[in-house]
XYZ file of C-alpha atoms in Angstrom:
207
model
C -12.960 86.007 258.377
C -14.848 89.395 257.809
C -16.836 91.046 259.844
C -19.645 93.305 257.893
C -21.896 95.696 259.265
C -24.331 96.821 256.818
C -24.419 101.029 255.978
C -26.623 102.385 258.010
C -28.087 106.288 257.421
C -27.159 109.056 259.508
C -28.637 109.097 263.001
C -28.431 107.504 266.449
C -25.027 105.191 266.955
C -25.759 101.450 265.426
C -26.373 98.458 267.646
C -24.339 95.512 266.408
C -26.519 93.417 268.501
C -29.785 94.442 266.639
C -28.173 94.134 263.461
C -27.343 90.842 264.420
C -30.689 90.021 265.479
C -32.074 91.507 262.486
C -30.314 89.765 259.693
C -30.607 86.210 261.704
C -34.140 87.051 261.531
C -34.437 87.470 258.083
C -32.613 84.260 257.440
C -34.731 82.634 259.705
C -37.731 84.035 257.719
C -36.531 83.480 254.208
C -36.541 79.692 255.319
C -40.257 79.499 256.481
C -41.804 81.741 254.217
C -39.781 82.376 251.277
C -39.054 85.299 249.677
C -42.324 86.487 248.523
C -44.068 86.453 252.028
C -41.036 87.733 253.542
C -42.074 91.254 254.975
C -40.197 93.475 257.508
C -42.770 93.588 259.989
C -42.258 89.818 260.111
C -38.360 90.656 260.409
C -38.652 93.009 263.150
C -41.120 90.991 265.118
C -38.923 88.120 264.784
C -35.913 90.050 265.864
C -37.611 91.944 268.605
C -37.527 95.272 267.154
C -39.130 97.940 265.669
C -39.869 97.793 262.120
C -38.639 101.855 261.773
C -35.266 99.925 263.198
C -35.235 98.229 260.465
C -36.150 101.229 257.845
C -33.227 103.251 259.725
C -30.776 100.252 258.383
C -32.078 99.333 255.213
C -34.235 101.173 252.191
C -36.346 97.968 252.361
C -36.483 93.730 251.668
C -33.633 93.740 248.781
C -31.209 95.466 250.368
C -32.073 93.567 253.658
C -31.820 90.305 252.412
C -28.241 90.999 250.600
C -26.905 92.056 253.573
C -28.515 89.170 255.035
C -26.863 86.772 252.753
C -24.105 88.253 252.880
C -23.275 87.761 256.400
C -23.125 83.730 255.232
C -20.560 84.160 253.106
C -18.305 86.531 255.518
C -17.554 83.368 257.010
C -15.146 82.011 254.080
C -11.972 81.331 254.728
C -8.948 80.281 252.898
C -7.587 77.379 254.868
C -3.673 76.847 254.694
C -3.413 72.850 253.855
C -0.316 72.825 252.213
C -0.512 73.503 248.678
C -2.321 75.502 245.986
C -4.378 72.248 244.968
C -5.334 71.657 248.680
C -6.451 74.951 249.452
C -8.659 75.684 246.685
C -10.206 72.455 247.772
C -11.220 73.392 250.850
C -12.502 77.211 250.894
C -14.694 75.494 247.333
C -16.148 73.161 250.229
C -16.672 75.852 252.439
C -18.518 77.413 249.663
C -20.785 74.726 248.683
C -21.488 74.146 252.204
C -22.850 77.957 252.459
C -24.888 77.516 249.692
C -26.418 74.011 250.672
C -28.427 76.029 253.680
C -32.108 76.980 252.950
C -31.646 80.484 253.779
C -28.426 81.185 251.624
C -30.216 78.854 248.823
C -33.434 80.938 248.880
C -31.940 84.261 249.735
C -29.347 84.008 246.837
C -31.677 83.283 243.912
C -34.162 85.783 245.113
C -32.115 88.656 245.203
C -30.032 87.454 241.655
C -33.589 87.538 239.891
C -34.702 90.654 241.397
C -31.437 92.617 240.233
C -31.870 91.760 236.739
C -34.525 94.771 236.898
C -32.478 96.620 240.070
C -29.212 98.005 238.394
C -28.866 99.692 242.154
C -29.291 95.843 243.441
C -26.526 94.315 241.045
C -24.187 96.820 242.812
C -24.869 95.793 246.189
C -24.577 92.241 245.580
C -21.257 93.222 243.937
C -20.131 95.196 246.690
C -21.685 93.422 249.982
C -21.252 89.507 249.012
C -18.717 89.454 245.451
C -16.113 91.707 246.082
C -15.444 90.827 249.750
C -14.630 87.492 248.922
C -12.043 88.215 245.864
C -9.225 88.913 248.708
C -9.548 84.989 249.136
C -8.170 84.370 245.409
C -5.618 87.058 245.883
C -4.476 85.436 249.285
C -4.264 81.513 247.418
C -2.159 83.447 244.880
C 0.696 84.742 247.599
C 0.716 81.821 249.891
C 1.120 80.108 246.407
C 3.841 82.198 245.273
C 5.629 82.163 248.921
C 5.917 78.502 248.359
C 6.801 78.659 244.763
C 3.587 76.969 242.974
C 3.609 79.934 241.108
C 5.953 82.350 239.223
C 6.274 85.853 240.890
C 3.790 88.486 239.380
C 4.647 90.448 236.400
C 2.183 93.304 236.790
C 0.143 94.367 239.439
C -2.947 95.059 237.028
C -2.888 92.281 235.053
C -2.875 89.998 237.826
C -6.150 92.146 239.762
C -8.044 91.324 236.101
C -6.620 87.316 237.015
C -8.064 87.323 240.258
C -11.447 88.049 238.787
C -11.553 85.574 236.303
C -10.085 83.186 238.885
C -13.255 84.526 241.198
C -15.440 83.968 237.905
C -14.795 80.289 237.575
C -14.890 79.143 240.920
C -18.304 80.713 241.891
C -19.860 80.550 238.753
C -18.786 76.654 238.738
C -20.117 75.988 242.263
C -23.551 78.380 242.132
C -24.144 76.586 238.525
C -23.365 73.079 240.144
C -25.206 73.735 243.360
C -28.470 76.171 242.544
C -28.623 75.217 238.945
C -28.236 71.528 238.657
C -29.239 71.388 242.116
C -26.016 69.003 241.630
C -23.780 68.008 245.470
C -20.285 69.912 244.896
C -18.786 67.138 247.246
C -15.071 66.021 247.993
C -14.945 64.103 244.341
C -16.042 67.074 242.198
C -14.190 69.422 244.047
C -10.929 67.486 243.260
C -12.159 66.932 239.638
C -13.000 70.495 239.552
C -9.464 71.556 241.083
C -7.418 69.441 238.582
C -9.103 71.237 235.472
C -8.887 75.043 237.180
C -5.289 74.179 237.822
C -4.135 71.820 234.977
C -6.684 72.907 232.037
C -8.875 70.818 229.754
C -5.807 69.616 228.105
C -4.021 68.293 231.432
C -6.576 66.942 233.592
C -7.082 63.329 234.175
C -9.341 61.623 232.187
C -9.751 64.703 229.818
């Protein structure tokens, strides 16, 4: 698991326990007003601070609410259950499970349609909630490998450019099953979902 503590300016030393409080807060808010109402007065009242504690931390409500989110996802974990099949089973759980709460749910699709006009945006939710959580395919691929699923790597670069594809798939499958279709991604589509990222179209069962 991974801690994250979001960049703060230059200044007095950061309390971990207001940040904390903050970005709880703004979960807590994103669930009973949505993200329109959402303000950072609201946020700092909530989390018993000042709102300039909050402009110290963040530039304002997008940036807040990524960091926010991201905080959810921190939590993912790639469980060791024995084989390649079984562990991509459970951290896609874990992930469908973050993004079955209201806050992740609301948070998530607020901040996804406000970046399509926020270029600066689209790199924070790269670099605070994406790339954080690519380590996980990278890790499936060496415990893999250690237990010989899976032929040694060639090339280091051609196996990074894997990993995102890999990345790609899985999240784009689960957001687009979960936010999208509004879908469950429960234990039977994550199997089905496993046997045609591992096997292909060509090799999975019923295909």
């Amino acid at each position: 698991m991974q801690s994250r503590t979001p960049v703060g300016r230059a200044g007095r030393p950061r309390s971990a326990a207001a940040d904390t409080a903050i970005l709880a807060a703004t979960r807590e808010a994103l669930v009973e007003l949505g993200w329109s109402k959402l303000t950072l007065g609201d946020v700092a009242t909530r989390a018993g601070v000042a709102k300039t504690t909050l402009y110290r931390r963040w530039a304002g409500k997008n940036e807040l609410v990524v960091d926010a989110v991201a905080e959810l996802f921190a939590a993912l974990e790639l469980p060791d259950r024995g084989s390649l099949a079984a562990d991509i089973e459970g951290v896609v759980l874990q992930f469908a499970a973050i993004l079955a709460l209201p806050e992740a749910r609301s948070g998530l699709m607020a901040v996804i349609a406000e970046s399509t006009r926020d270029e600066a945006l689209r790199a924070r939710i790269r670099s605070s909630i994406v790339e954080p959580q690519k380590h996980l395919v990278l890790e499936g691929r060496s415990r893999a490998r250690l237990r010989g699923e899976l032929p040694p790597e060639a090339c280091p670069a051609e196996a990074s450019r894997t990993a995102d594809l890999i990345f790609d798939i899985v999240a784009g499958a689960v957001v687009h099953r979960t936010l999208v279709s509004a879908e469950p991604a429960d234990e039977e589509w994550v199997r089905r979902f496993t046997d045609v990222l591992l096997l292909g179209l060509a090799g999975a069962p019923g295909a």
